Coordinates of C-alpha atoms and ligand atoms in Angstrom, one line a residue:
X178 CA 180.2 123.1 51.2
X179 CA 177.7 122.5 54.0
X180 CA 174.3 122.6 52.4
X181 CA 172.2 121.8 55.4
X182 CA 171.0 125.4 55.6
X183 CA 170.6 125.8 51.8
X184 CA 166.8 126.2 52.0
X185 CA 167.0 128.7 54.8
X186 CA 169.5 130.8 52.9
X187 CA 167.1 130.8 49.9
X188 CA 164.6 132.5 52.2
X189 CA 166.6 134.9 54.3
X190 CA 170.1 135.0 52.8
X191 CA 173.5 133.9 53.9
X192 CA 173.9 136.9 56.2
X193 CA 170.6 136.0 57.8
X194 CA 171.8 132.5 58.4
X195 CA 175.0 133.8 59.9
X196 CA 173.1 136.0 62.3
X197 CA 171.2 132.9 63.6
X198 CA 174.3 130.9 63.9
X199 CA 176.0 133.7 65.9
X200 CA 173.1 133.8 68.4
X201 CA 172.7 132.0 71.7
X202 CA 169.2 131.5 73.0
X203 CA 168.1 130.9 76.6
X204 CA 165.0 128.8 76.7
X205 CA 163.3 128.7 80.0
X206 CA 160.9 125.8 80.4
X207 CA 161.5 122.7 78.2
X208 CA 157.9 121.5 78.1
X209 CA 155.0 121.3 75.7
X210 CA 156.0 124.6 74.2
X211 CA 159.7 124.5 74.9
X212 CA 160.4 121.2 73.1
X213 CA 158.8 122.6 70.0
X214 CA 160.8 125.9 70.3
X215 CA 164.1 124.1 70.9
X216 CA 163.5 121.7 68.0
X217 CA 162.6 124.5 65.5
X218 CA 165.5 126.8 66.7
X219 CA 168.0 123.9 66.3
X220 CA 166.7 123.3 62.8
X221 CA 167.0 127.0 62.0
X222 CA 170.7 126.8 63.0
X223 CA 170.9 128.9 66.1
X224 CA 174.4 128.5 67.4
X225 CA 173.9 128.3 71.1
X226 CA 171.3 127.1 73.6
X227 CA 171.0 127.5 77.3
X228 CA 168.2 125.2 78.4
X229 CA 166.7 125.7 81.9
X230 CA 164.2 123.4 83.6
X231 CA 164.1 121.9 87.1
X232 CA 161.6 119.1 86.3
X233 CA 161.8 115.6 85.0
X234 CA 159.6 114.1 82.3
X235 CA 156.5 112.4 83.5
X236 CA 154.0 110.2 81.6
X237 CA 151.4 113.0 81.4
X238 CA 153.9 115.0 79.2
X239 CA 153.9 112.3 76.5
X240 CA 150.8 113.6 74.7
X241 CA 152.6 116.7 73.5
X242 CA 156.4 116.9 74.0
X243 CA 158.2 116.4 70.7
X244 CA 161.5 114.6 70.5
X245 CA 160.9 112.4 73.6
X246 CA 159.3 109.1 74.3
X247 CA 158.2 106.7 77.1
X248 CA 161.8 105.6 77.7
X249 CA 162.6 109.2 78.8
X250 CA 160.2 109.3 81.7
X251 CA 162.2 110.4 84.8
X252 CA 164.9 112.2 82.8
X253 CA 165.6 115.9 83.4
X254 CA 163.7 118.0 80.8
X255 CA 166.6 120.3 80.2
X256 CA 168.8 117.2 79.3
X257 CA 166.1 116.1 76.9
X258 CA 166.1 119.5 75.3
X259 CA 169.9 119.2 75.0
X260 CA 169.5 115.9 73.3
X261 CA 167.0 117.3 70.8
X262 CA 169.5 120.1 69.8
X263 CA 172.5 117.8 69.5
X264 CA 170.6 115.2 67.4
X265 CA 169.6 118.0 64.9
X266 CA 172.8 120.1 64.9
X267 CA 175.9 118.7 66.6
X268 CA 177.7 122.0 65.9
X269 CA 175.5 123.9 68.3
X270 CA 176.8 124.7 71.8
X271 CA 174.4 123.5 74.5
X272 CA 174.3 124.3 78.2
X273 CA 171.7 122.5 80.3
X274 CA 170.6 123.8 83.7
X275 CA 168.7 121.2 85.6
X276 CA 167.6 123.7 88.2
X277 CA 165.1 126.5 88.8
X278 CA 164.8 129.7 87.0
X279 CA 165.2 131.4 90.4
X280 CA 168.9 130.3 90.6
X281 CA 172.2 132.0 90.1
X282 CA 173.1 129.4 87.3
X283 CA 169.9 130.3 85.4
X284 CA 170.5 134.0 85.9
X285 CA 174.1 133.7 84.6
X286 CA 172.8 131.8 81.5
X287 CA 170.3 134.5 80.8
X288 CA 172.9 137.2 81.1
X289 CA 175.2 135.3 78.7
X290 CA 172.4 134.8 76.1
X291 CA 171.4 137.0 73.2
X292 CA 167.7 136.4 73.5
X293 CA 165.4 134.8 76.2
X294 CA 162.4 132.7 75.3
X295 CA 160.0 131.8 78.2
X296 CA 157.8 128.8 77.8
X297 CA 156.5 128.7 81.4
X298 CA 153.4 127.6 83.2
X299 CA 152.8 130.3 85.8
X300 CA 152.6 134.1 85.8
X301 CA 154.9 134.2 88.8
X302 CA 157.7 132.6 86.8
X303 CA 156.9 134.8 83.8
X304 CA 157.3 137.9 86.0
X305 CA 160.7 136.7 87.3
X306 CA 161.9 135.8 83.8
X307 CA 160.7 139.1 82.3
X308 CA 162.5 141.1 85.0
X309 CA 165.7 139.1 84.8
X310 CA 165.8 139.4 81.0
X311 CA 165.1 143.1 81.2
X312 CA 167.8 143.7 83.9
X313 CA 170.2 141.7 81.7
X314 CA 169.3 143.9 78.7
X315 CA 168.1 141.0 76.6
X316 CA 165.2 140.8 74.2
X317 CA 162.4 138.6 75.8
X318 CA 159.8 136.5 74.1
X319 CA 157.0 135.1 76.2
X320 CA 155.1 132.2 74.9
X321 CA 151.9 130.8 76.4
X322 CA 149.0 128.5 75.5
X323 CA 145.6 129.1 77.1
X324 CA 142.6 126.8 77.2
X325 CA 140.0 128.7 79.1
X326 CA 137.0 127.0 80.8
X327 CA 136.3 123.3 81.2
X328 CA 134.0 123.2 78.1
X329 CA 136.9 124.6 76.0
X330 CA 134.9 127.4 74.3
X331 CA 138.1 129.4 74.0
X332 CA 141.5 127.9 73.3
X333 CA 144.8 129.0 71.7
X334 CA 147.7 131.0 73.0
X335 CA 149.7 134.2 72.6
X336 CA 153.2 135.4 72.1
X337 CA 154.7 138.7 73.3
X338 CA 158.0 139.9 71.9
X339 CA 159.5 142.5 74.3
X340 CA 162.3 144.2 72.5
X341 CA 163.5 147.6 73.6
X342 CA 160.6 150.1 73.7
X343 CA 158.0 147.5 72.6
X344 CA 156.4 147.1 76.0
X345 CA 156.2 143.8 78.0
X346 CA 153.8 141.3 79.5
X347 CA 153.3 143.6 82.5
X348 CA 152.8 147.1 81.0
X349 CA 150.7 145.6 78.2
X350 CA 148.4 144.1 80.9
X351 CA 149.0 140.5 79.7
X352 CA 149.8 139.2 83.2
X353 CA 148.4 140.6 86.5
X354 CA 151.5 141.8 88.4
X355 CA 149.9 141.5 91.8
X356 CA 148.6 138.0 91.2
X357 CA 152.0 137.0 89.8
X358 CA 153.7 138.3 92.9
X359 CA 151.3 136.4 95.0
X360 CA 152.2 133.2 93.2
X361 CA 155.8 133.8 94.1
X362 CA 154.9 134.1 97.8
X363 CA 153.0 131.0 98.8
X364 CA 152.0 132.4 102.2
X365 CA 150.3 135.4 100.6
X366 CA 148.6 133.2 98.0
X367 CA 147.2 131.0 100.7
X368 CA 145.9 134.0 102.6
X369 CA 144.3 135.4 99.5
X370 CA 142.7 132.1 98.7
X371 CA 141.3 132.0 102.2
X372 CA 139.7 135.4 101.7
X373 CA 138.2 134.7 98.3
X374 CA 137.4 131.1 99.0
X375 CA 138.8 129.8 95.7
X376 CA 142.3 129.2 94.5
X377 CA 143.0 132.1 92.1
X378 CA 145.8 130.2 90.4
X379 CA 143.6 127.3 89.4
X380 CA 143.9 128.0 85.7
X381 CA 147.6 128.7 85.9
X382 CA 148.8 125.7 87.9
X383 CA 150.4 124.0 84.9
X384 CA 148.0 121.0 85.0
X385 CA 145.2 122.4 82.8
X386 CA 144.4 121.0 79.4
X387 CA 147.2 120.9 76.9
X388 CA 147.4 119.4 73.4
X389 CA 150.2 119.1 71.0
X390 CA 148.8 120.9 67.9
X391 CA 147.8 124.1 69.8
X392 CA 151.3 124.2 71.4
X393 CA 152.8 123.7 68.0
X394 CA 150.9 126.6 66.5
X395 CA 151.9 129.0 69.3
X396 CA 155.5 127.8 69.4
X397 CA 155.8 128.2 65.6
X398 CA 154.4 131.7 65.8
X399 CA 157.0 132.6 68.3
X400 CA 159.9 131.0 66.4
X401 CA 158.8 132.7 63.2
X402 CA 158.7 136.1 64.7
X403 CA 162.1 135.6 66.2
X404 CA 163.5 134.4 62.9
X405 CA 162.1 137.2 60.9
X406 CA 163.3 139.8 63.4
X407 CA 166.9 138.4 63.7
X408 CA 167.4 137.8 60.0
X409 CA 166.1 141.3 59.3
X410 CA 163.1 140.4 57.1
X411 CA 160.8 142.4 59.4
X412 CA 160.5 143.5 63.0
X413 CA 158.7 141.1 65.3
X414 CA 155.1 141.8 66.1
X415 CA 154.9 142.7 69.7
X416 CA 151.7 140.7 70.5
X417 CA 150.1 137.9 68.4
X418 CA 147.2 135.9 69.7
X419 CA 146.1 132.6 68.3
X420 CA 142.4 132.0 68.7
X421 CA 141.9 128.3 67.9
X422 CA 138.1 128.5 68.2
X423 CA 138.1 131.1 65.4
X424 CA 141.0 129.7 63.4
X425 CA 142.6 133.1 63.6
X426 CA 145.8 134.9 64.5
X427 CA 145.1 138.4 65.8
X428 CA 147.7 141.1 65.7
X429 CA 147.5 143.6 68.6
X430 CA 147.1 147.2 67.6
X431 CA 147.6 148.4 71.2
X432 CA 150.6 150.6 71.8
X433 CA 152.8 150.1 74.8
X434 CA 153.1 152.8 77.5
X435 CA 156.1 155.1 77.0
X436 CA 157.6 154.0 80.3
X437 CA 157.4 150.9 82.4
X438 CA 159.4 149.8 85.4
X439 CA 159.8 146.3 84.1
X440 CA 160.8 146.8 80.5
X441 CA 162.3 150.3 80.2
X442 CA 163.4 151.6 83.7
X443 CA 165.4 148.5 84.6
X444 CA 166.5 147.5 81.0
X445 CA 170.2 146.7 81.1
X446 CA 170.6 147.9 84.7
X447 CA 171.4 144.7 86.5
X448 CA 172.5 146.1 89.8
X449 CA 169.7 148.7 90.1
X450 CA 167.0 146.2 89.1
X451 CA 167.9 144.1 92.2
X452 CA 166.6 140.8 90.6
X453 CA 168.7 138.8 93.2
X454 CA 165.6 139.2 95.4
X455 CA 164.1 136.4 93.3
X456 CA 166.8 133.9 94.1
X457 CA 165.5 130.9 96.1
Ligands
LIG98 ZN1 156.8 146.9 80.3

């Protein structure tokens, strides 16, 4: 008898464990958040992983990525994620995509997955990922850390679980759709910056402050909500915000709008959603 999941089963039962084993996750962004998410989901016993990232590890990542070290600098991040999964659970199926989210290979992986977890740096990428997941009819979990201002008076992160009817990062006002679209169109972003005189994306360029423990808290919140939801212990909270400066996790009481283009109108309607427009 394989007892590796014995302590899981004591929490959420054999059926809960079987549900995790039957699920394939698409994780988009194998970085400071994504390595934690991949590691924990492999330990939980998820059965399949599609890992998407176009970047290679660099030395500035070594303060916070788990499961990697200095010898891995230069290696594709998606491959490192695959190595993390295989080292923990050789039975898991792993697909690595060393390419952009905005690629047909990544879109196919999202369509084949049961749930999509975005651990991304920019709101432009989040908008793409949310739309592709919705069009594919997949639950979507958006994970982000946030350290606002140079003197770090506010720091933490948030997770958003967009299951059917729960709203999404766009209709809940968590990302600014117009700014996200501008990020996807470099020419428009440059024009906008010329008008306003400052780069609007300065806090969302992926090179802001980032530390391992804050990433770990936020990634753990996300994985816990996914685990509770899939094993049937309770429904995921749609929005949780970690406020590190307060030492608090806040539960949003806001209700989502009844209708939203991004999460209800195009949900499960791949052709009508026209997400191929995002392909690069
Ligand atoms: Zn929505």
